[in-house]
Structures are given as C-alpha cells and as structure tokens.
Short mmCIF file of C-alpha atoms in Angstrom, two decimals:
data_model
loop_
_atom_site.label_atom_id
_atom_site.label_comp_id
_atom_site.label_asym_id
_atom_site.label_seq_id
_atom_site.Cartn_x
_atom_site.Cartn_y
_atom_site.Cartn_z
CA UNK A 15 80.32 84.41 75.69
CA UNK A 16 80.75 84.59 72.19
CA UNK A 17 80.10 81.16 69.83
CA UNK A 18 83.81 81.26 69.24
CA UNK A 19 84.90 80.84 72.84
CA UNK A 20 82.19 78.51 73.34
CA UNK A 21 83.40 75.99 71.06
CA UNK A 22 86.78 76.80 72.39
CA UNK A 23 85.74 76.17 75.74
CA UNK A 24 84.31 72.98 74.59
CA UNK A 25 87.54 71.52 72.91
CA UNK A 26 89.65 72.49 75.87
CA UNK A 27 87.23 70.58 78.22
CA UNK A 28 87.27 67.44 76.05
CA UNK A 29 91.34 67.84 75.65
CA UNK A 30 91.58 67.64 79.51
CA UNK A 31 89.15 64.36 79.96
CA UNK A 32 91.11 62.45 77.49
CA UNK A 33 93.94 62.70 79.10
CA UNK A 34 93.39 62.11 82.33
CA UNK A 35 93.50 58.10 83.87
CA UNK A 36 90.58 57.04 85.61
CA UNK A 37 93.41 56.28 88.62
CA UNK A 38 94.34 59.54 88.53
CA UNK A 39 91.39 60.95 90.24
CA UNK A 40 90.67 57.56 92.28
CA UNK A 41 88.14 55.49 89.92
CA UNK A 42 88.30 52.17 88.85
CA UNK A 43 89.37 51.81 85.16
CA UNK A 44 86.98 49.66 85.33
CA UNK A 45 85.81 47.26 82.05
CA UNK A 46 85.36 48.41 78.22
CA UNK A 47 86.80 51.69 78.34
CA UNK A 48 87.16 52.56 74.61
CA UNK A 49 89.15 55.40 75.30
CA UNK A 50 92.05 55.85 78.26
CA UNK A 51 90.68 59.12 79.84
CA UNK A 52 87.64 59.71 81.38
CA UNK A 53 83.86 59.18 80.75
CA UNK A 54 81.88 62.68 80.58
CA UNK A 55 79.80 61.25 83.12
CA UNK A 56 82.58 60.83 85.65
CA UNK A 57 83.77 64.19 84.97
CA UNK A 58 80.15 65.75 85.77
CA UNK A 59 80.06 63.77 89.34
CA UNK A 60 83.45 64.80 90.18
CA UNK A 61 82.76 68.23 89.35
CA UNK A 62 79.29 68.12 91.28
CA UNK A 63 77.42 68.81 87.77
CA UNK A 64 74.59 66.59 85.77
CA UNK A 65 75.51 64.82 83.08
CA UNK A 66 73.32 66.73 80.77
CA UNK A 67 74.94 70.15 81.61
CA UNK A 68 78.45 68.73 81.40
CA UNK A 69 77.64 66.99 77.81
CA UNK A 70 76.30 70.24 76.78
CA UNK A 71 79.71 72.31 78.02
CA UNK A 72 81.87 70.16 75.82
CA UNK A 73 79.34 70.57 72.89
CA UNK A 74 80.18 73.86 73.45
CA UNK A 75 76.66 74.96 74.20
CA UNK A 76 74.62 75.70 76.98
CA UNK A 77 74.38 78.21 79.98
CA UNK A 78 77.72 80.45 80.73
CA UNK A 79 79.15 78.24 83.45
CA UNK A 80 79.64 79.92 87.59
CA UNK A 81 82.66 80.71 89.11
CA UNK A 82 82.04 77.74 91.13
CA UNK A 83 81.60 75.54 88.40
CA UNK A 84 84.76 76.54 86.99
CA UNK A 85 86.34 76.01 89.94
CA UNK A 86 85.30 72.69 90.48
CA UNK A 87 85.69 71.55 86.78
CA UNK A 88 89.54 72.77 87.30
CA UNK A 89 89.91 70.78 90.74
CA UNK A 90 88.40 67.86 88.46
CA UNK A 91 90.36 67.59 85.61
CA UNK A 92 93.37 68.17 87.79
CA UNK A 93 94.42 71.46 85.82
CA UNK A 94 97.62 73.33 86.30
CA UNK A 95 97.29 77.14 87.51
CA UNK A 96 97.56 78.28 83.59
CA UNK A 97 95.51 75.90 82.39
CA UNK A 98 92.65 77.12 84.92
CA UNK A 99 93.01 80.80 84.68
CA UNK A 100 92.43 79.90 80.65
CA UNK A 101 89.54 78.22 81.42
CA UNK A 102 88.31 81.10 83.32
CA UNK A 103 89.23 83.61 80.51
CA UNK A 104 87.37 81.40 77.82
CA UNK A 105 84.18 81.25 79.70
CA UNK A 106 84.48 85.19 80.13
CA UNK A 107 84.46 84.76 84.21
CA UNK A 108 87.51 86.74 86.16
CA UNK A 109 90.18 84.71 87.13
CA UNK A 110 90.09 84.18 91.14
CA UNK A 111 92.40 85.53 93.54
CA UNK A 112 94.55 83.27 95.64
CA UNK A 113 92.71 82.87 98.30
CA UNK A 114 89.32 82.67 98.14
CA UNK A 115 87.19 79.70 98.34
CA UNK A 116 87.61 79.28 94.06
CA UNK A 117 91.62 79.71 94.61
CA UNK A 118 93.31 76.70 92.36
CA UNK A 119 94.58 73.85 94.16
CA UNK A 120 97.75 72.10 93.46
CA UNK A 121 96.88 68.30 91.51
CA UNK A 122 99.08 67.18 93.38
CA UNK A 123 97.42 68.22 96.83
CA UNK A 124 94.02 66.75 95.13
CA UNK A 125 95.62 63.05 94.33
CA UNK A 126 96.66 63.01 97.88
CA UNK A 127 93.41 63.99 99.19
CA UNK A 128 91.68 61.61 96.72
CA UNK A 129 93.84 59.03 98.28
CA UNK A 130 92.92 59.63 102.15
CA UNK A 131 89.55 57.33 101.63
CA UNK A 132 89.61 56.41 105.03
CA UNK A 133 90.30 59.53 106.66
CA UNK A 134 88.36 63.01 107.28
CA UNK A 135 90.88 65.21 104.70
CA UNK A 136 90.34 68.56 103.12
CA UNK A 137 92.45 71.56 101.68
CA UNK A 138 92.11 74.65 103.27
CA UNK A 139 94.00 78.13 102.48
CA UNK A 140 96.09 79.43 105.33
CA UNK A 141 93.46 81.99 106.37
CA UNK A 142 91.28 78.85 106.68
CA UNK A 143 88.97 78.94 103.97
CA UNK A 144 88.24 75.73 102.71
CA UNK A 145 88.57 74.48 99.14
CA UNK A 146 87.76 70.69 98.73
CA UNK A 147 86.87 68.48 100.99
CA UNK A 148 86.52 63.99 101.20
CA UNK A 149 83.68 62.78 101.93
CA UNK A 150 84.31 61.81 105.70
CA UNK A 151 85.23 65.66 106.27
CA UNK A 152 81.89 66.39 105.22
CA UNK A 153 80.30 63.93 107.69
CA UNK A 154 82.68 65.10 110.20
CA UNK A 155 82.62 68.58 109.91
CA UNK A 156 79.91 69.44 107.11
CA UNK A 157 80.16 71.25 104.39
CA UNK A 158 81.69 73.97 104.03
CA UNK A 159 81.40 74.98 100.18
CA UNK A 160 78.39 77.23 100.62
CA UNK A 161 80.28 80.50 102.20
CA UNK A 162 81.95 83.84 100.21
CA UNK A 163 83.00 86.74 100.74
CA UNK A 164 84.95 87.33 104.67
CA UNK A 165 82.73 84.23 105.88
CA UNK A 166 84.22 81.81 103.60
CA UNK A 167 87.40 81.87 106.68
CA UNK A 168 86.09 79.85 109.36
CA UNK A 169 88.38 81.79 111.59
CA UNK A 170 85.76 85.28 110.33
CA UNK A 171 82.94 83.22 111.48
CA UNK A 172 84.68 81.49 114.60
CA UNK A 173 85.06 85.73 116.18
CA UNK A 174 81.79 86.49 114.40
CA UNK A 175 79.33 84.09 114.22
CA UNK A 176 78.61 82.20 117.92
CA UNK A 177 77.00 79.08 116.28
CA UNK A 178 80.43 78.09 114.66
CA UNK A 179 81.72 77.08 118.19
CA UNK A 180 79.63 74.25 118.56
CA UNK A 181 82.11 72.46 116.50
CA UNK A 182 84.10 72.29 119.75
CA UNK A 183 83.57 71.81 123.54
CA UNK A 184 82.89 75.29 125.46
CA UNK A 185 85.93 74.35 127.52
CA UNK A 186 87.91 74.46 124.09
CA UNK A 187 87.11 77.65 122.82
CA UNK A 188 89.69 79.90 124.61
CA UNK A 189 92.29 77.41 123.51
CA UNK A 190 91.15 77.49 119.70
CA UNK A 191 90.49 81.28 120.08
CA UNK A 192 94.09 81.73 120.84
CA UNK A 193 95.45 78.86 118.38
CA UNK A 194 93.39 80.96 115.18
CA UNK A 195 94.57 84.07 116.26
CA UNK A 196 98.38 83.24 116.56
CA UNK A 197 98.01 81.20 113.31
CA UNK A 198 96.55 84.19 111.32
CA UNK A 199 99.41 86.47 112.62
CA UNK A 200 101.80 83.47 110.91
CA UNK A 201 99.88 83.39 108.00
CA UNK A 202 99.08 87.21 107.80
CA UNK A 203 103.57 87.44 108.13
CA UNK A 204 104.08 85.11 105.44
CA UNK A 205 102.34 87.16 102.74
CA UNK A 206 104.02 89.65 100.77
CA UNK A 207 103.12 93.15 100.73
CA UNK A 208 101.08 93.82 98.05
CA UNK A 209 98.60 91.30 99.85
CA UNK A 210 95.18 93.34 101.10
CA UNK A 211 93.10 90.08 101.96
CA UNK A 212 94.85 88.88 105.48
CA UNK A 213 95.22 92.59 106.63
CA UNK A 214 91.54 93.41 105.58
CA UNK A 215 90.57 90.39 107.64
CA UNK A 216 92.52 91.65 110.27
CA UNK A 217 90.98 95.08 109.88
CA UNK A 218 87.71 93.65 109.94
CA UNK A 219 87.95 91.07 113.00
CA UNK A 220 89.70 93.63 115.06
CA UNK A 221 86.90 95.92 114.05
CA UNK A 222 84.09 93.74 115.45
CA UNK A 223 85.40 91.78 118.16
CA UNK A 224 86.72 92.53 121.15
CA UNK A 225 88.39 88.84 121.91
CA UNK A 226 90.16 89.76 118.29
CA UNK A 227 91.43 92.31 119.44
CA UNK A 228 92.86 91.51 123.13
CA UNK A 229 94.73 88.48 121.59
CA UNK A 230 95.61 90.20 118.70
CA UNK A 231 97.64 92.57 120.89
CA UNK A 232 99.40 89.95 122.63
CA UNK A 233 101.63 89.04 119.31
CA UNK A 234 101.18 85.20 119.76
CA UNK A 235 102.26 83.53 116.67
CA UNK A 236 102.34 79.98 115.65
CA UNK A 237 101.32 78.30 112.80
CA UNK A 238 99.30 74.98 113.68
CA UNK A 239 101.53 72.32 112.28
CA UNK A 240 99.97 69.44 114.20
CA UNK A 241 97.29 69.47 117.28
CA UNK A 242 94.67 67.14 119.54
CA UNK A 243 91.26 68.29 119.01
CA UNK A 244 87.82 67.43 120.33
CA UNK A 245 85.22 67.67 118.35
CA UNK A 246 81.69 67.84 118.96
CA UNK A 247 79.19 65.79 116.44
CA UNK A 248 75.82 66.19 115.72
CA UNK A 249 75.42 62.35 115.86
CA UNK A 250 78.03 60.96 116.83
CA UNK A 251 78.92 62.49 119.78
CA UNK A 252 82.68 63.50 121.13
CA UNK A 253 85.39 62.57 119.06
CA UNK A 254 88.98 63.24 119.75
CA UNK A 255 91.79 63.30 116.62
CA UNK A 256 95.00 64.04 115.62
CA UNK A 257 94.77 67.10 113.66
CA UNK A 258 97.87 67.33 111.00
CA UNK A 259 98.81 68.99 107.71
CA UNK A 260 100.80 69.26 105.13
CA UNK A 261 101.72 72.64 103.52
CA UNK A 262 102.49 73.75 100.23
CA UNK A 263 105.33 75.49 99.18
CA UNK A 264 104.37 78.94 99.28
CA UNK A 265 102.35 78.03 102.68
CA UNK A 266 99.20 79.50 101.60
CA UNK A 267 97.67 76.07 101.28
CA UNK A 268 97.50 73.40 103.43
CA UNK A 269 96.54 69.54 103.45
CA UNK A 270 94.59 68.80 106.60
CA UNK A 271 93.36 65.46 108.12
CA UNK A 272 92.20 63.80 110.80
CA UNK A 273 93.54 61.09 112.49
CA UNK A 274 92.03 58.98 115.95
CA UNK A 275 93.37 59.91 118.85
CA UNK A 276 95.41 56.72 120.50
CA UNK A 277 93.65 55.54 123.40
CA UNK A 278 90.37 56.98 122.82
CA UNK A 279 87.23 55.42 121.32
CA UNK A 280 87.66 57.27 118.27
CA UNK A 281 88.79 54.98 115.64
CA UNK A 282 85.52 53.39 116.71
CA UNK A 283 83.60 56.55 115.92
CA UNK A 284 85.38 57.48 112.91
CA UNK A 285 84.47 54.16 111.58
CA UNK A 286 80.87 54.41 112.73
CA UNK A 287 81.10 57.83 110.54
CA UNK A 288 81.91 56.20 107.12
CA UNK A 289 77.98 55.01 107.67
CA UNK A 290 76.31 57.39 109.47
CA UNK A 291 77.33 59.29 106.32
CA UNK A 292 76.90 62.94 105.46
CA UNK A 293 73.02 63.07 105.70
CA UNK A 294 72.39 63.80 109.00
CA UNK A 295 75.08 66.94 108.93
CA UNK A 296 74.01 68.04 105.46
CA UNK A 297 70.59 68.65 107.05
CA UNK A 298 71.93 70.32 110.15
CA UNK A 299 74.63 72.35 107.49
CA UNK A 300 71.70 73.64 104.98
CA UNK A 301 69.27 74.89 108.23
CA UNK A 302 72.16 76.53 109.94
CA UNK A 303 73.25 78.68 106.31
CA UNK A 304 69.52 79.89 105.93
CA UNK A 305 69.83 81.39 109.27
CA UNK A 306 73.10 82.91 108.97
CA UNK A 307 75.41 80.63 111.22
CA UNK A 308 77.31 77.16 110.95
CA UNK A 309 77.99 74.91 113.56
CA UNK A 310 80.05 72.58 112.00
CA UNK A 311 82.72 74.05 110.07
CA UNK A 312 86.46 73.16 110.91
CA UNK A 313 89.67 75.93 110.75
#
C-alpha cells in the first residue's frame, strides 16, 4: 500500500466512526461522549481487533489489514456495498465475491441481528456459509468464522466431513441430508448464469459423495423457510428450536434464528446457554479445526 492510500484509508475509517450512533450497532450512548459517533475502542471490539491496531489504521499506519479484517471492519461500521468494495480497493486487497464467507452484509440485516440479544441469530449466504454470528449462536452452534475455501458451506462439510453431524441426532441426519440437498437445488436455481460457485459446489459434492449424488438425482427442491430442529450440545445436552429466517431480496442471504420449541424444556436450556457461554464450545470448535472436522456448525 502506498503512503497515499494509507492516509486515505485512514480518513475514510474515521469518516465512518463519526457517523455512526452508538444505538446503531447496539451500545449504550452511555455518559460524556464528546463526539456523537463512536469511540475507536468500540469500533476495534466490534470488529474483533485491539485497540492499538485499530488506532494505528486510522493514523493511517500500520500493517496492510486481511481480508478478514476488512470484512469485519465493513460489517462494523455498517458500510453500504460501495462503500466496502472502496475500502477494499484502498487497502489494495480484491474485492470479495458474493458469496464467500467475506461477502458484504446488508446494515440492515446486521441491526436486526444486533437486536436478537436473546436469541441464537446469525446471517448465512444461501449456500450456507456463514457470515456473522450473536453471541448465543456461537454458544449454540460454535463458531463458524474459521473456514474458506468449499468448507466455509456447512452443507460441503455436512457430505464431506463426518464430524459435522454431531450437530444433530443420528436419527436426523437423513432428514437434514435431504433438507440441504433440496435447498441447494433452490438456491443453485435462483442464481443467474454467469454464477460458477453453486454449480462448482455441485460439481464437487456430486464428485465425492455418493449420498450427493443419489438425492441429487431425485430433483427435490425446497428452500427451508422455517423448520423444528434438534440439536445436539456439547454441554447442554438436546435442545429442540424453531428454526426461521428471513431472506433478502435477491435471496442469497438469509437471517436465521432460533427460537424454543413450545412444549419442550428448551427455553430452559436456551436460557441456561446465555451462561454456560461460548467457552466450553470455543474449546471443542478450536480442537475440532486443527484436526480437520467441526462438530458444531449449523446450515
């Protein structure tokens, strides 16, 4: 990066705090706020960053920022789709295609999401990679922002990968097999035809297993609007939900969370959740990368 688009870079960070209400991304104003935007601090823990790097970004200085960072700066400062492809561009990083796990979401999808305190809630893309998730979706289902390339789908890893299962009951998994399968046909549909990544995925899955392929050829399609899940937790135990969403307009994104499932214990065990927290499934999440699987990941 030259020292031209790093002061650049710099300004257009800075531009984007100050605008932005501290309700806007679901913080207290809280008391002797000199200035109505956010605090660079508040930025870097949204973002997942230290304080020191992000203070050094909008001095315009520093290391040329990841992919990932970008990403999660843009998802932060709640940036339109122009304004994060030029954040992209100034930082000298290619701009991602829709899609993948960096793909811009909608602010408005965020401030919903930022909303659902209560709730497991994440945005996923309509092959089912996920982009941003609450924090109870990360005790619930762990998290999920470690995977690229075809593993970033959880449906890749759900035909690929056996320890992804575990998320549900064995009796589930010819349900959810078919339910994936009839959704990606949907999804796969939807996209225009200059699109490579659904029919690449297809390519692959049908490639490398033979479950793929058998309901692949029975031309079940369906995309999963609502459904009852059970869910298997590391420490919690069985919990059963209401699983709904919310789609965009194009329908390659969707807005997906998790309700209890009336007369069940499960409001109960959601609850129990909130404290339980995301420790015990960040440790099972971080051993289960390193060896190449992931048992709790949610489509």
């Amino acid at each position: 990066m030259s020292a031209v688009k790093y002061a650049e870079l710099g300004s257009f960070l800075r531009s984007r705090r100050e605008r932005i209400r501290p309700a806007d991304v679901g913080l207290p104003a809280g008391p002797r706020r000199r200035v109505p935007g956010l605090r660079r601090e508040e930025v870097a823990h949204l973002a997942g960053a230290s304080v020191d790097y992000y203070n050094e970004l909008e001095r315009g200085a520093g290391s040329q920022p990841s992919e990932q960072m970008l990403a999660a700066l843009a998802r932060a400062l709640r940036l339109s789709a122009d304004e994060r492809d030029y954040l992209y561009r100034l930082a000298d990083r290619p701009v991602p295609v829709p899609g993948g796990p960096a793909s811009h979401v909608h602010p408005g999808m965020l401030d919903l999401l930022g909303r659902m305190t209560s709730t497991p809630a994440q945005v996923i893309t309509d092959l089912h990679v996920t982009l941003v998730q609450n924090p109870l979706a990360v005790a619930l289902l762990g998290d999920q922002s470690g995977y690229r390339g075809p593993r970033a789908s959880f449906v890749h890893r759900w035909f690929t990968e056996p320890a992804a299962r575990l998320l549900y009951p064995e009796a589930d998994h010819a349900y959810q097999s078919r339910s994936f399968v009839a959704d990606l046909r949907a999804a796969a549909a939807r996209r225009d035809a200059k699109d490579t990544e659904a029919g690449a995925m297809v390519r692959t899955l049908l490639g490398v297993s033979p479950e793929f392929a058998a309901l692949w050829a029975d031309h079940d399609v369906a995309f999963r609007r609502h459904d009852r899940k059970r869910l298997v937790h590391p420490v919690i135990g069985l919990v059963e939900v209401n699983c709904l969403n919310l789609f965009s307009e194009d329908g390659r994104q969707r807005l997906l969370w998790f309700t209890p499932a009336v007369g069940t214990e499960s409001a109960g065990l959601l609850e129990l959740l909130s404290v339980v927290g995301t420790q015990e499934v960040s440790e099972v999440s971080a051993a289960t990368r390193t060896a190449g699987s992931s048992p709790r990941r949610q489509g």
